[in-house]
Amino acid sequence: MTGVHIIGVGMTRFGKHPDDDAAGLGAKALLEAISDAGIDPRLIEGAYCGHVFQGMVTGQRILAQVGMAGLPLANVENACSSGATAIREASLAIRAGEHDVVLAVGTEHLTTRFAGALTPDPSDPEAAVGATMPSVYAMRARRYMEEFGMTRRQLAAVAVKNRRHAAANPLAHFRKEITIEEVIESRPIADPLNLLDCSPVTDGSAAAILVSDRMLKRLGNGRAVRLAASTLFTGSVETEPTSMTFEPLTRKTAEAAYEKAGIGPEDVDFAEVHDCFSIAEVLRVEGLGLFPQGGYPAAVERGEADIGGRLPINPSGGLIGKGHPLGGTGVAQVVELVRQLRGEAGERQIEGARVGLAHCRGGKAVGIEGAACTVQVLVK
Amino acid sequence: MVTATDRDTAPVSFRPGEFEILPDGSGRLLGSRCRNCGAHFFPIREACSGCLGTDLETVRFSTTAKLYTFSVVRQSVPAFPVPYVLGYVDVPEGVRIMTQISGIDPEEVKIGMDLELAVEPFGTGDDGETLFGYRFRPVGTEEGK
Ligand SMILES: [Zn+2]
């Protein structure tokens, strides 16, 4: 079976884009990815577009803007994992031998859809009793504090780190560093989470061009990065209450990715993980096996997850600092991985990074542990 | 406060397939029990996710629960005036259910508390009638507190 390589990436600035829309942002990210890959866009054979709230045929509206209609294209929705699912589908099309050059784009104009907290689908029984996304994570944070003794300051330190990383990322939503005190004193959303523990409502898009071994050889792109694994699972149904401080779904998706890539968590040099809330980063890095369970909050306090630390987490600023345009998020994580592995990450460059991992986890459905989880492993 | 028992007409459940109000005004959560392996589910399911069997019966759950974790929600959608306490409670059937917690000062809520189900006004129907839903409150708390 062929390997899969990423030869070009692009992304818009993440933030508020009142004068643009999801398709316009997608078109800009796509054009940048094509230019970065240095290929004739007519070589692209197929496309996948991840988005959540942008209406019908958003991917086709992107292709129409850049004159590339006529390709097979599928729009994919998997909540916060939508963009990552587009990457995976693109890689599957290549591995299956169907195409040699496939485009994955993710986009979201979220500021026109939401002002405050996102909520589950209204038909959901938990939405009916008042669930919001922050409150669900807040409950997990409360339980984690009870079981592992995590302090409020340790939790805030996650957001402080990601905002510090974002300050070094010209494409991030937030460029200003914050302090632990500012997190703790920011507006309460769902105890113990405050506004600065939450990822913002953001517009943005990202794109990547994936190719087969054969096409890489033909193009001779020396900056290509290998997509060693791209895994996706939905949460298993729970037949009894289980711990909310550990994520079996994240573990399962990661283990499948490690196996496919032929690596272990100890080989990962840095990771972009789904920090939709400060507590989410804690649960994810422990679920991925990158830090021992219960050990991450203290490790963050010690600077181990900083750029320059033992295992940098969310060097882009993550969702908290860079922003979280749902469909764009998973592709943007891959953009960061590619730029880091190529040594093109500027001020936030991680020295000597060879293996990067991206993790997304999206959506909520009553009775299962999580709706969709993806892990990508990129190797230089 | 309007309660389910001092009304002239039968109280209307806010989610009839999930929450039933009995003639005496008390409420029960409705779930599924697998006749093959005994697993319970909420809400009602088409098949058992434990053994994949399809021989399920609808059952009324116990009205007691233990609080697994909680949050005081301070920003929500307009349908839910803030603040309110949201929690995950474990019922004896082995099911974890998300619910609001009432009848207690938010500062007093503790993980591991024993709770019981209460029938309380929960929104307004299409014709403007009061709908009744479930919350959990500390065991022994007076209704209407
Ligand atoms: Zn069964």
PDB file of N, CA, C and O in Angstrom, chain A residues 278-346:
ATOM      1  N   SER A 278      -9.469  24.217  29.092  1.00  0.00           N
ATOM      2  CA  SER A 278      -8.193  23.898  29.747  1.00  0.00           C
ATOM      3  C   SER A 278      -8.179  22.457  30.243  1.00  0.00           C
ATOM      4  O   SER A 278      -7.199  21.729  30.045  1.00  0.00           O
ATOM      5  N   ILE A 279      -9.258  22.003  30.872  1.00  0.00           N
ATOM      6  CA  ILE A 279      -9.308  20.638  31.389  1.00  0.00           C
ATOM      7  C   ILE A 279      -9.212  19.623  30.251  1.00  0.00           C
ATOM      8  O   ILE A 279      -8.671  18.523  30.429  1.00  0.00           O
ATOM      9  N   ALA A 280      -9.703  19.974  29.066  1.00  0.00           N
ATOM     10  CA  ALA A 280      -9.685  19.030  27.951  1.00  0.00           C
ATOM     11  C   ALA A 280      -8.254  18.659  27.587  1.00  0.00           C
ATOM     12  O   ALA A 280      -7.957  17.507  27.273  1.00  0.00           O
ATOM     13  N   GLU A 281      -7.348  19.630  27.638  1.00  0.00           N
ATOM     14  CA  GLU A 281      -5.944  19.322  27.313  1.00  0.00           C
ATOM     15  C   GLU A 281      -5.376  18.302  28.301  1.00  0.00           C
ATOM     16  O   GLU A 281      -4.644  17.384  27.925  1.00  0.00           O
ATOM     17  N   VAL A 282      -5.730  18.470  29.578  1.00  0.00           N
ATOM     18  CA  VAL A 282      -5.262  17.534  30.609  1.00  0.00           C
ATOM     19  C   VAL A 282      -5.738  16.116  30.277  1.00  0.00           C
ATOM     20  O   VAL A 282      -4.955  15.152  30.265  1.00  0.00           O
ATOM     21  N   LEU A 283      -7.023  15.992  29.983  1.00  0.00           N
ATOM     22  CA  LEU A 283      -7.605  14.675  29.720  1.00  0.00           C
ATOM     23  C   LEU A 283      -7.009  14.062  28.453  1.00  0.00           C
ATOM     24  O   LEU A 283      -6.817  12.849  28.369  1.00  0.00           O
ATOM     25  N   ARG A 284      -6.736  14.893  27.459  1.00  0.00           N
ATOM     26  CA  ARG A 284      -6.239  14.383  26.175  1.00  0.00           C
ATOM     27  C   ARG A 284      -4.806  13.893  26.261  1.00  0.00           C
ATOM     28  O   ARG A 284      -4.493  12.796  25.797  1.00  0.00           O
ATOM     29  N   VAL A 285      -3.905  14.710  26.824  1.00  0.00           N
ATOM     30  CA  VAL A 285      -2.503  14.271  26.817  1.00  0.00           C
ATOM     31  C   VAL A 285      -2.336  13.014  27.673  1.00  0.00           C
ATOM     32  O   VAL A 285      -1.502  12.161  27.373  1.00  0.00           O
ATOM     33  N   GLU A 286      -3.171  12.880  28.706  1.00  0.00           N
ATOM     34  CA  GLU A 286      -3.096  11.660  29.513  1.00  0.00           C
ATOM     35  C   GLU A 286      -3.725  10.491  28.761  1.00  0.00           C
ATOM     36  O   GLU A 286      -3.217   9.368  28.794  1.00  0.00           O
ATOM     37  N   GLY A 287      -4.816  10.743  28.053  1.00  0.00           N
ATOM     38  CA  GLY A 287      -5.437   9.703  27.238  1.00  0.00           C
ATOM     39  C   GLY A 287      -4.510   9.229  26.121  1.00  0.00           C
ATOM     40  O   GLY A 287      -4.485   8.055  25.776  1.00  0.00           O
ATOM     41  N   LEU A 288      -3.732  10.161  25.572  1.00  0.00           N
ATOM     42  CA  LEU A 288      -2.794   9.818  24.496  1.00  0.00           C
ATOM     43  C   LEU A 288      -1.581   9.065  25.021  1.00  0.00           C
ATOM     44  O   LEU A 288      -0.770   8.564  24.237  1.00  0.00           O
ATOM     45  N   GLY A 289      -1.439   9.000  26.343  1.00  0.00           N
ATOM     46  CA  GLY A 289      -0.299   8.307  26.940  1.00  0.00           C
ATOM     47  C   GLY A 289       0.975   9.147  26.909  1.00  0.00           C
ATOM     48  O   GLY A 289       2.070   8.631  27.122  1.00  0.00           O
ATOM     49  N   LEU A 290       0.829  10.454  26.661  1.00  0.00           N
ATOM     50  CA  LEU A 290       2.012  11.320  26.582  1.00  0.00           C
ATOM     51  C   LEU A 290       2.494  11.720  27.974  1.00  0.00           C
ATOM     52  O   LEU A 290       3.672  12.043  28.169  1.00  0.00           O
ATOM     53  N   PHE A 291       1.570  11.766  28.929  1.00  0.00           N
ATOM     54  CA  PHE A 291       1.895  12.037  30.333  1.00  0.00           C
ATOM     55  C   PHE A 291       1.113  11.032  31.176  1.00  0.00           C
ATOM     56  O   PHE A 291       0.027  10.609  30.770  1.00  0.00           O
ATOM     57  N   PRO A 292       1.633  10.644  32.343  1.00  0.00           N
ATOM     58  CA  PRO A 292       0.918   9.672  33.171  1.00  0.00           C
ATOM     59  C   PRO A 292      -0.393  10.251  33.725  1.00  0.00           C
ATOM     60  O   PRO A 292      -0.501  11.471  33.917  1.00  0.00           O
ATOM     61  N   GLN A 293      -1.364   9.389  33.961  1.00  0.00           N
ATOM     62  CA  GLN A 293      -2.654   9.870  34.446  1.00  0.00           C
ATOM     63  C   GLN A 293      -2.502  10.562  35.793  1.00  0.00           C
ATOM     64  O   GLN A 293      -1.844  10.056  36.705  1.00  0.00           O
ATOM     65  N   GLY A 294      -3.074  11.750  35.877  1.00  0.00           N
ATOM     66  CA  GLY A 294      -2.985  12.546  37.093  1.00  0.00           C
ATOM     67  C   GLY A 294      -1.725  13.401  37.158  1.00  0.00           C
ATOM     68  O   GLY A 294      -1.579  14.218  38.054  1.00  0.00           O
ATOM     69  N   GLY A 295      -0.829  13.225  36.191  1.00  0.00           N
ATOM     70  CA  GLY A 295       0.469  13.888  36.281  1.00  0.00           C
ATOM     71  C   GLY A 295       0.621  15.155  35.451  1.00  0.00           C
ATOM     72  O   GLY A 295       1.586  15.901  35.632  1.00  0.00           O
ATOM     73  N   TYR A 296      -0.329  15.398  34.545  1.00  0.00           N
ATOM     74  CA  TYR A 296      -0.115  16.512  33.611  1.00  0.00           C
ATOM     75  C   TYR A 296      -0.175  17.899  34.262  1.00  0.00           C
ATOM     76  O   TYR A 296       0.655  18.759  33.940  1.00  0.00           O
ATOM     77  N   PRO A 297      -1.138  18.153  35.161  1.00  0.00           N
ATOM     78  CA  PRO A 297      -1.218  19.518  35.714  1.00  0.00           C
ATOM     79  C   PRO A 297       0.092  19.984  36.349  1.00  0.00           C
ATOM     80  O   PRO A 297       0.539  21.116  36.112  1.00  0.00           O
ATOM     81  N   ALA A 298       0.742  19.095  37.111  1.00  0.00           N
ATOM     82  CA  ALA A 298       2.020  19.481  37.733  1.00  0.00           C
ATOM     83  C   ALA A 298       3.108  19.640  36.670  1.00  0.00           C
ATOM     84  O   ALA A 298       3.979  20.509  36.791  1.00  0.00           O
ATOM     85  N   ALA A 299       3.048  18.811  35.613  1.00  0.00           N
ATOM     86  CA  ALA A 299       4.041  18.912  34.543  1.00  0.00           C
ATOM     87  C   ALA A 299       3.933  20.256  33.823  1.00  0.00           C
ATOM     88  O   ALA A 299       4.944  20.860  33.455  1.00  0.00           O
ATOM     89  N   VAL A 300       2.710  20.725  33.629  1.00  0.00           N
ATOM     90  CA  VAL A 300       2.511  22.037  32.992  1.00  0.00           C
ATOM     91  C   VAL A 300       3.107  23.129  33.871  1.00  0.00           C
ATOM     92  O   VAL A 300       3.799  24.027  33.391  1.00  0.00           O
ATOM     93  N   GLU A 301       2.861  23.019  35.180  1.00  0.00           N
ATOM     94  CA  GLU A 301       3.412  24.006  36.117  1.00  0.00           C
ATOM     95  C   GLU A 301       4.943  24.045  36.039  1.00  0.00           C
ATOM     96  O   GLU A 301       5.544  25.101  36.162  1.00  0.00           O
ATOM     97  N   ARG A 302       5.544  22.887  35.814  1.00  0.00           N
ATOM     98  CA  ARG A 302       7.011  22.813  35.730  1.00  0.00           C
ATOM     99  C   ARG A 302       7.544  23.238  34.360  1.00  0.00           C
ATOM    100  O   ARG A 302       8.756  23.224  34.142  1.00  0.00           O
ATOM    101  N   GLY A 303       6.654  23.549  33.426  1.00  0.00           N
ATOM    102  CA  GLY A 303       7.096  24.009  32.106  1.00  0.00           C
ATOM    103  C   GLY A 303       7.412  22.892  31.127  1.00  0.00           C
ATOM    104  O   GLY A 303       7.950  23.137  30.048  1.00  0.00           O
ATOM    105  N   GLU A 304       7.072  21.646  31.483  1.00  0.00           N
ATOM    106  CA  GLU A 304       7.411  20.514  30.611  1.00  0.00           C
ATOM    107  C   GLU A 304       6.671  20.549  29.282  1.00  0.00           C
ATOM    108  O   GLU A 304       7.122  19.962  28.306  1.00  0.00           O
ATOM    109  N   ALA A 305       5.505  21.215  29.245  1.00  0.00           N
ATOM    110  CA  ALA A 305       4.699  21.238  28.020  1.00  0.00           C
ATOM    111  C   ALA A 305       4.917  22.514  27.212  1.00  0.00           C
ATOM    112  O   ALA A 305       4.256  22.746  26.209  1.00  0.00           O
ATOM    113  N   ASP A 306       5.872  23.332  27.653  1.00  0.00           N
ATOM    114  CA  ASP A 306       6.204  24.567  26.933  1.00  0.00           C
ATOM    115  C   ASP A 306       7.039  24.265  25.694  1.00  0.00           C
ATOM    116  O   ASP A 306       7.736  23.254  25.646  1.00  0.00           O
ATOM    117  N   ILE A 307       7.022  25.188  24.732  1.00  0.00           N
ATOM    118  CA  ILE A 307       8.024  25.151  23.660  1.00  0.00           C
ATOM    119  C   ILE A 307       9.381  25.292  24.367  1.00  0.00           C
ATOM    120  O   ILE A 307       9.572  26.192  25.178  1.00  0.00           O
ATOM    121  N   GLY A 308      10.274  24.352  24.090  1.00  0.00           N
ATOM    122  CA  GLY A 308      11.544  24.326  24.818  1.00  0.00           C
ATOM    123  C   GLY A 308      11.527  23.358  25.989  1.00  0.00           C
ATOM    124  O   GLY A 308      12.555  23.050  26.564  1.00  0.00           O
ATOM    125  N   GLY A 309      10.340  22.877  26.350  1.00  0.00           N
ATOM    126  CA  GLY A 309      10.207  21.902  27.432  1.00  0.00           C
ATOM    127  C   GLY A 309      10.386  20.486  26.919  1.00  0.00           C
ATOM    128  O   GLY A 309      10.682  20.253  25.749  1.00  0.00           O
ATOM    129  N   ARG A 310      10.159  19.513  27.805  1.00  0.00           N
ATOM    130  CA  ARG A 310      10.389  18.110  27.466  1.00  0.00           C
ATOM    131  C   ARG A 310       9.492  17.649  26.326  1.00  0.00           C
ATOM    132  O   ARG A 310       9.918  16.924  25.430  1.00  0.00           O
ATOM    133  N   LEU A 311       8.219  18.033  26.352  1.00  0.00           N
ATOM    134  CA  LEU A 311       7.262  17.597  25.326  1.00  0.00           C
ATOM    135  C   LEU A 311       6.258  18.727  25.083  1.00  0.00           C
ATOM    136  O   LEU A 311       5.215  18.800  25.725  1.00  0.00           O
ATOM    137  N   PRO A 312       6.573  19.615  24.147  1.00  0.00           N
ATOM    138  CA  PRO A 312       5.698  20.773  23.913  1.00  0.00           C
ATOM    139  C   PRO A 312       4.289  20.340  23.471  1.00  0.00           C
ATOM    140  O   PRO A 312       4.145  19.498  22.579  1.00  0.00           O
ATOM    141  N   ILE A 313       3.292  20.906  24.134  1.00  0.00           N
ATOM    142  CA  ILE A 313       1.905  20.619  23.788  1.00  0.00           C
ATOM    143  C   ILE A 313       1.257  21.909  23.294  1.00  0.00           C
ATOM    144  O   ILE A 313       1.335  22.951  23.935  1.00  0.00           O
ATOM    145  N   ASN A 314       0.635  21.820  22.146  1.00  0.00           N
ATOM    146  CA  ASN A 314      -0.030  22.951  21.502  1.00  0.00           C
ATOM    147  C   ASN A 314       0.896  24.145  21.245  1.00  0.00           C
ATOM    148  O   ASN A 314       0.608  25.279  21.667  1.00  0.00           O
ATOM    149  N   PRO A 315       1.995  23.905  20.522  1.00  0.00           N
ATOM    150  CA  PRO A 315       2.894  25.020  20.203  1.00  0.00           C
ATOM    151  C   PRO A 315       2.222  26.118  19.374  1.00  0.00           C
ATOM    152  O   PRO A 315       2.645  27.275  19.411  1.00  0.00           O
ATOM    153  N   SER A 316       1.154  25.780  18.650  1.00  0.00           N
ATOM    154  CA  SER A 316       0.459  26.797  17.836  1.00  0.00           C
ATOM    155  C   SER A 316      -0.332  27.768  18.696  1.00  0.00           C
ATOM    156  O   SER A 316      -0.786  28.798  18.221  1.00  0.00           O
ATOM    157  N   GLY A 317      -0.527  27.404  19.975  1.00  0.00           N
ATOM    158  CA  GLY A 317      -1.445  28.154  20.830  1.00  0.00           C
ATOM    159  C   GLY A 317      -2.698  27.343  21.121  1.00  0.00           C
ATOM    160  O   GLY A 317      -3.495  27.695  21.982  1.00  0.00           O
ATOM    161  N   GLY A 318      -2.872  26.256  20.355  1.00  0.00           N
ATOM    162  CA  GLY A 318      -4.019  25.375  20.596  1.00  0.00           C
ATOM    163  C   GLY A 318      -5.338  26.068  20.319  1.00  0.00           C
ATOM    164  O   GLY A 318      -5.393  27.151  19.736  1.00  0.00           O
ATOM    165  N   LEU A 319      -6.394  25.430  20.716  1.00  0.00           N
ATOM    166  CA  LEU A 319      -7.720  25.996  20.479  1.00  0.00           C
ATOM    167  C   LEU A 319      -7.957  27.212  21.371  1.00  0.00           C
ATOM    168  O   LEU A 319      -8.622  28.165  20.983  1.00  0.00           O
ATOM    169  N   ILE A 320      -7.355  27.186  22.562  1.00  0.00           N
ATOM    170  CA  ILE A 320      -7.548  28.286  23.515  1.00  0.00           C
ATOM    171  C   ILE A 320      -6.863  29.554  23.022  1.00  0.00           C
ATOM    172  O   ILE A 320      -7.396  30.653  23.163  1.00  0.00           O
ATOM    173  N   GLY A 321      -5.695  29.409  22.415  1.00  0.00           N
ATOM    174  CA  GLY A 321      -4.953  30.591  21.987  1.00  0.00           C
ATOM    175  C   GLY A 321      -5.109  30.914  20.513  1.00  0.00           C
ATOM    176  O   GLY A 321      -5.265  32.067  20.125  1.00  0.00           O
ATOM    177  N   LYS A 322      -5.055  29.868  19.692  1.00  0.00           N
ATOM    178  CA  LYS A 322      -5.124  30.084  18.242  1.00  0.00           C
ATOM    179  C   LYS A 322      -6.558  30.280  17.783  1.00  0.00           C
ATOM    180  O   LYS A 322      -6.826  30.998  16.826  1.00  0.00           O
ATOM    181  N   GLY A 323      -7.509  29.614  18.485  1.00  0.00           N
ATOM    182  CA  GLY A 323      -8.913  29.705  18.103  1.00  0.00           C
ATOM    183  C   GLY A 323      -9.438  28.353  17.659  1.00  0.00           C
ATOM    184  O   GLY A 323      -8.657  27.440  17.381  1.00  0.00           O
ATOM    185  N   HIS A 324     -10.751  28.251  17.586  1.00  0.00           N
ATOM    186  CA  HIS A 324     -11.386  26.950  17.320  1.00  0.00           C
ATOM    187  C   HIS A 324     -12.537  27.086  16.334  1.00  0.00           C
ATOM    188  O   HIS A 324     -13.700  27.008  16.708  1.00  0.00           O
ATOM    189  N   PRO A 325     -12.208  27.300  15.031  1.00  0.00           N
ATOM    190  CA  PRO A 325     -13.258  27.295  14.019  1.00  0.00           C
ATOM    191  C   PRO A 325     -13.557  25.843  13.634  1.00  0.00           C
ATOM    192  O   PRO A 325     -12.924  25.296  12.729  1.00  0.00           O
ATOM    193  N   LEU A 326     -14.470  25.225  14.318  1.00  0.00           N
ATOM    194  CA  LEU A 326     -14.727  23.781  14.331  1.00  0.00           C
ATOM    195  C   LEU A 326     -14.182  23.017  13.124  1.00  0.00           C
ATOM    196  O   LEU A 326     -13.268  22.214  13.249  1.00  0.00           O
ATOM    197  N   GLY A 327     -14.741  23.256  11.935  1.00  0.00           N
ATOM    198  CA  GLY A 327     -14.303  22.505  10.752  1.00  0.00           C
ATOM    199  C   GLY A 327     -12.853  22.783  10.388  1.00  0.00           C
ATOM    200  O   GLY A 327     -12.164  21.939   9.832  1.00  0.00           O
ATOM    201  N   GLY A 328     -12.362  23.974  10.701  1.00  0.00           N
ATOM    202  CA  GLY A 328     -10.993  24.333  10.356  1.00  0.00           C
ATOM    203  C   GLY A 328      -9.952  23.748  11.297  1.00  0.00           C
ATOM    204  O   GLY A 328      -8.780  23.589  10.937  1.00  0.00           O
ATOM    205  N   THR A 329     -10.382  23.418  12.510  1.00  0.00           N
ATOM    206  CA  THR A 329      -9.447  23.059  13.574  1.00  0.00           C
ATOM    207  C   THR A 329      -8.532  21.876  13.240  1.00  0.00           C
ATOM    208  O   THR A 329      -7.316  21.956  13.387  1.00  0.00           O
ATOM    209  N   GLY A 330      -9.108  20.762  12.803  1.00  0.00           N
ATOM    210  CA  GLY A 330      -8.310  19.554  12.586  1.00  0.00           C
ATOM    211  C   GLY A 330      -7.295  19.720  11.473  1.00  0.00           C
ATOM    212  O   GLY A 330      -6.188  19.165  11.530  1.00  0.00           O
ATOM    213  N   VAL A 331      -7.641  20.488  10.449  1.00  0.00           N
ATOM    214  CA  VAL A 331      -6.697  20.726   9.357  1.00  0.00           C
ATOM    215  C   VAL A 331      -5.606  21.684   9.832  1.00  0.00           C
ATOM    216  O   VAL A 331      -4.423  21.501   9.537  1.00  0.00           O
ATOM    217  N   ALA A 332      -5.996  22.681  10.607  1.00  0.00           N
ATOM    218  CA  ALA A 332      -5.004  23.649  11.104  1.00  0.00           C
ATOM    219  C   ALA A 332      -3.976  22.971  12.006  1.00  0.00           C
ATOM    220  O   ALA A 332      -2.801  23.343  12.011  1.00  0.00           O
ATOM    221  N   GLN A 333      -4.400  21.962  12.773  1.00  0.00           N
ATOM    222  CA  GLN A 333      -3.431  21.222  13.597  1.00  0.00           C
ATOM    223  C   GLN A 333      -2.382  20.569  12.704  1.00  0.00           C
ATOM    224  O   GLN A 333      -1.190  20.572  13.019  1.00  0.00           O
ATOM    225  N   VAL A 334      -2.830  20.009  11.585  1.00  0.00           N
ATOM    226  CA  VAL A 334      -1.902  19.359  10.654  1.00  0.00           C
ATOM    227  C   VAL A 334      -0.987  20.404  10.004  1.00  0.00           C
ATOM    228  O   VAL A 334       0.199  20.153   9.790  1.00  0.00           O
ATOM    229  N   VAL A 335      -1.531  21.577   9.736  1.00  0.00           N
ATOM    230  CA  VAL A 335      -0.702  22.662   9.197  1.00  0.00           C
ATOM    231  C   VAL A 335       0.437  22.970  10.173  1.00  0.00           C
ATOM    232  O   VAL A 335       1.603  23.098   9.783  1.00  0.00           O
ATOM    233  N   GLU A 336       0.112  23.055  11.460  1.00  0.00           N
ATOM    234  CA  GLU A 336       1.144  23.339  12.461  1.00  0.00           C
ATOM    235  C   GLU A 336       2.188  22.223  12.503  1.00  0.00           C
ATOM    236  O   GLU A 336       3.393  22.484  12.561  1.00  0.00           O
ATOM    237  N   LEU A 337       1.717  20.979  12.454  1.00  0.00           N
ATOM    238  CA  LEU A 337       2.655  19.851  12.470  1.00  0.00           C
ATOM    239  C   LEU A 337       3.621  19.933  11.286  1.00  0.00           C
ATOM    240  O   LEU A 337       4.834  19.773  11.438  1.00  0.00           O
ATOM    241  N   VAL A 338       3.061  20.188  10.099  1.00  0.00           N
ATOM    242  CA  VAL A 338       3.891  20.257   8.896  1.00  0.00           C
ATOM    243  C   VAL A 338       4.909  21.386   9.022  1.00  0.00           C
ATOM    244  O   VAL A 338       6.102  21.210   8.757  1.00  0.00           O
ATOM    245  N   ARG A 339       4.462  22.545   9.463  1.00  0.00           N
ATOM    246  CA  ARG A 339       5.383  23.692   9.552  1.00  0.00           C
ATOM    247  C   ARG A 339       6.475  23.439  10.583  1.00  0.00           C
ATOM    248  O   ARG A 339       7.635  23.799  10.387  1.00  0.00           O
ATOM    249  N   GLN A 340       6.099  22.824  11.726  1.00  0.00           N
ATOM    250  CA  GLN A 340       7.115  22.505  12.743  1.00  0.00           C
ATOM    251  C   GLN A 340       8.124  21.499  12.187  1.00  0.00           C
ATOM    252  O   GLN A 340       9.331  21.653  12.367  1.00  0.00           O
ATOM    253  N   LEU A 341       7.629  20.449  11.526  1.00  0.00           N
ATOM    254  CA  LEU A 341       8.520  19.384  11.062  1.00  0.00           C
ATOM    255  C   LEU A 341       9.423  19.854   9.923  1.00  0.00           C
ATOM    256  O   LEU A 341      10.516  19.341   9.725  1.00  0.00           O
ATOM    257  N   ARG A 342       8.957  20.870   9.190  1.00  0.00           N
ATOM    258  CA  ARG A 342       9.800  21.438   8.138  1.00  0.00           C
ATOM    259  C   ARG A 342      10.769  22.480   8.693  1.00  0.00           C
ATOM    260  O   ARG A 342      11.584  23.027   7.947  1.00  0.00           O
ATOM    261  N   GLY A 343      10.596  22.829   9.962  1.00  0.00           N
ATOM    262  CA  GLY A 343      11.447  23.880  10.530  1.00  0.00           C
ATOM    263  C   GLY A 343      11.042  25.268  10.083  1.00  0.00           C
ATOM    264  O   GLY A 343      11.859  26.180  10.036  1.00  0.00           O
ATOM    265  N   GLU A 344       9.733  25.445   9.777  1.00  0.00           N
ATOM    266  CA  GLU A 344       9.249  26.732   9.267  1.00  0.00           C
ATOM    267  C   GLU A 344       8.289  27.414  10.237  1.00  0.00           C
ATOM    268  O   GLU A 344       7.404  28.156   9.832  1.00  0.00           O
ATOM    269  N   ALA A 345       8.461  27.115  11.553  1.00  0.00           N
ATOM    270  CA  ALA A 345       7.496  27.640  12.527  1.00  0.00           C
ATOM    271  C   ALA A 345       7.960  28.945  13.183  1.00  0.00           C
ATOM    272  O   ALA A 345       7.342  29.421  14.134  1.00  0.00           O
ATOM    273  N   GLY A 346       9.051  29.497  12.675  1.00  0.00           N
ATOM    274  CA  GLY A 346       9.466  30.829  13.138  1.00  0.00           C
ATOM    275  C   GLY A 346       9.768  30.867  14.626  1.00  0.00           C
ATOM    276  O   GLY A 346      10.423  29.976  15.172  1.00  0.00           O
TER     277      GLY A 346
END
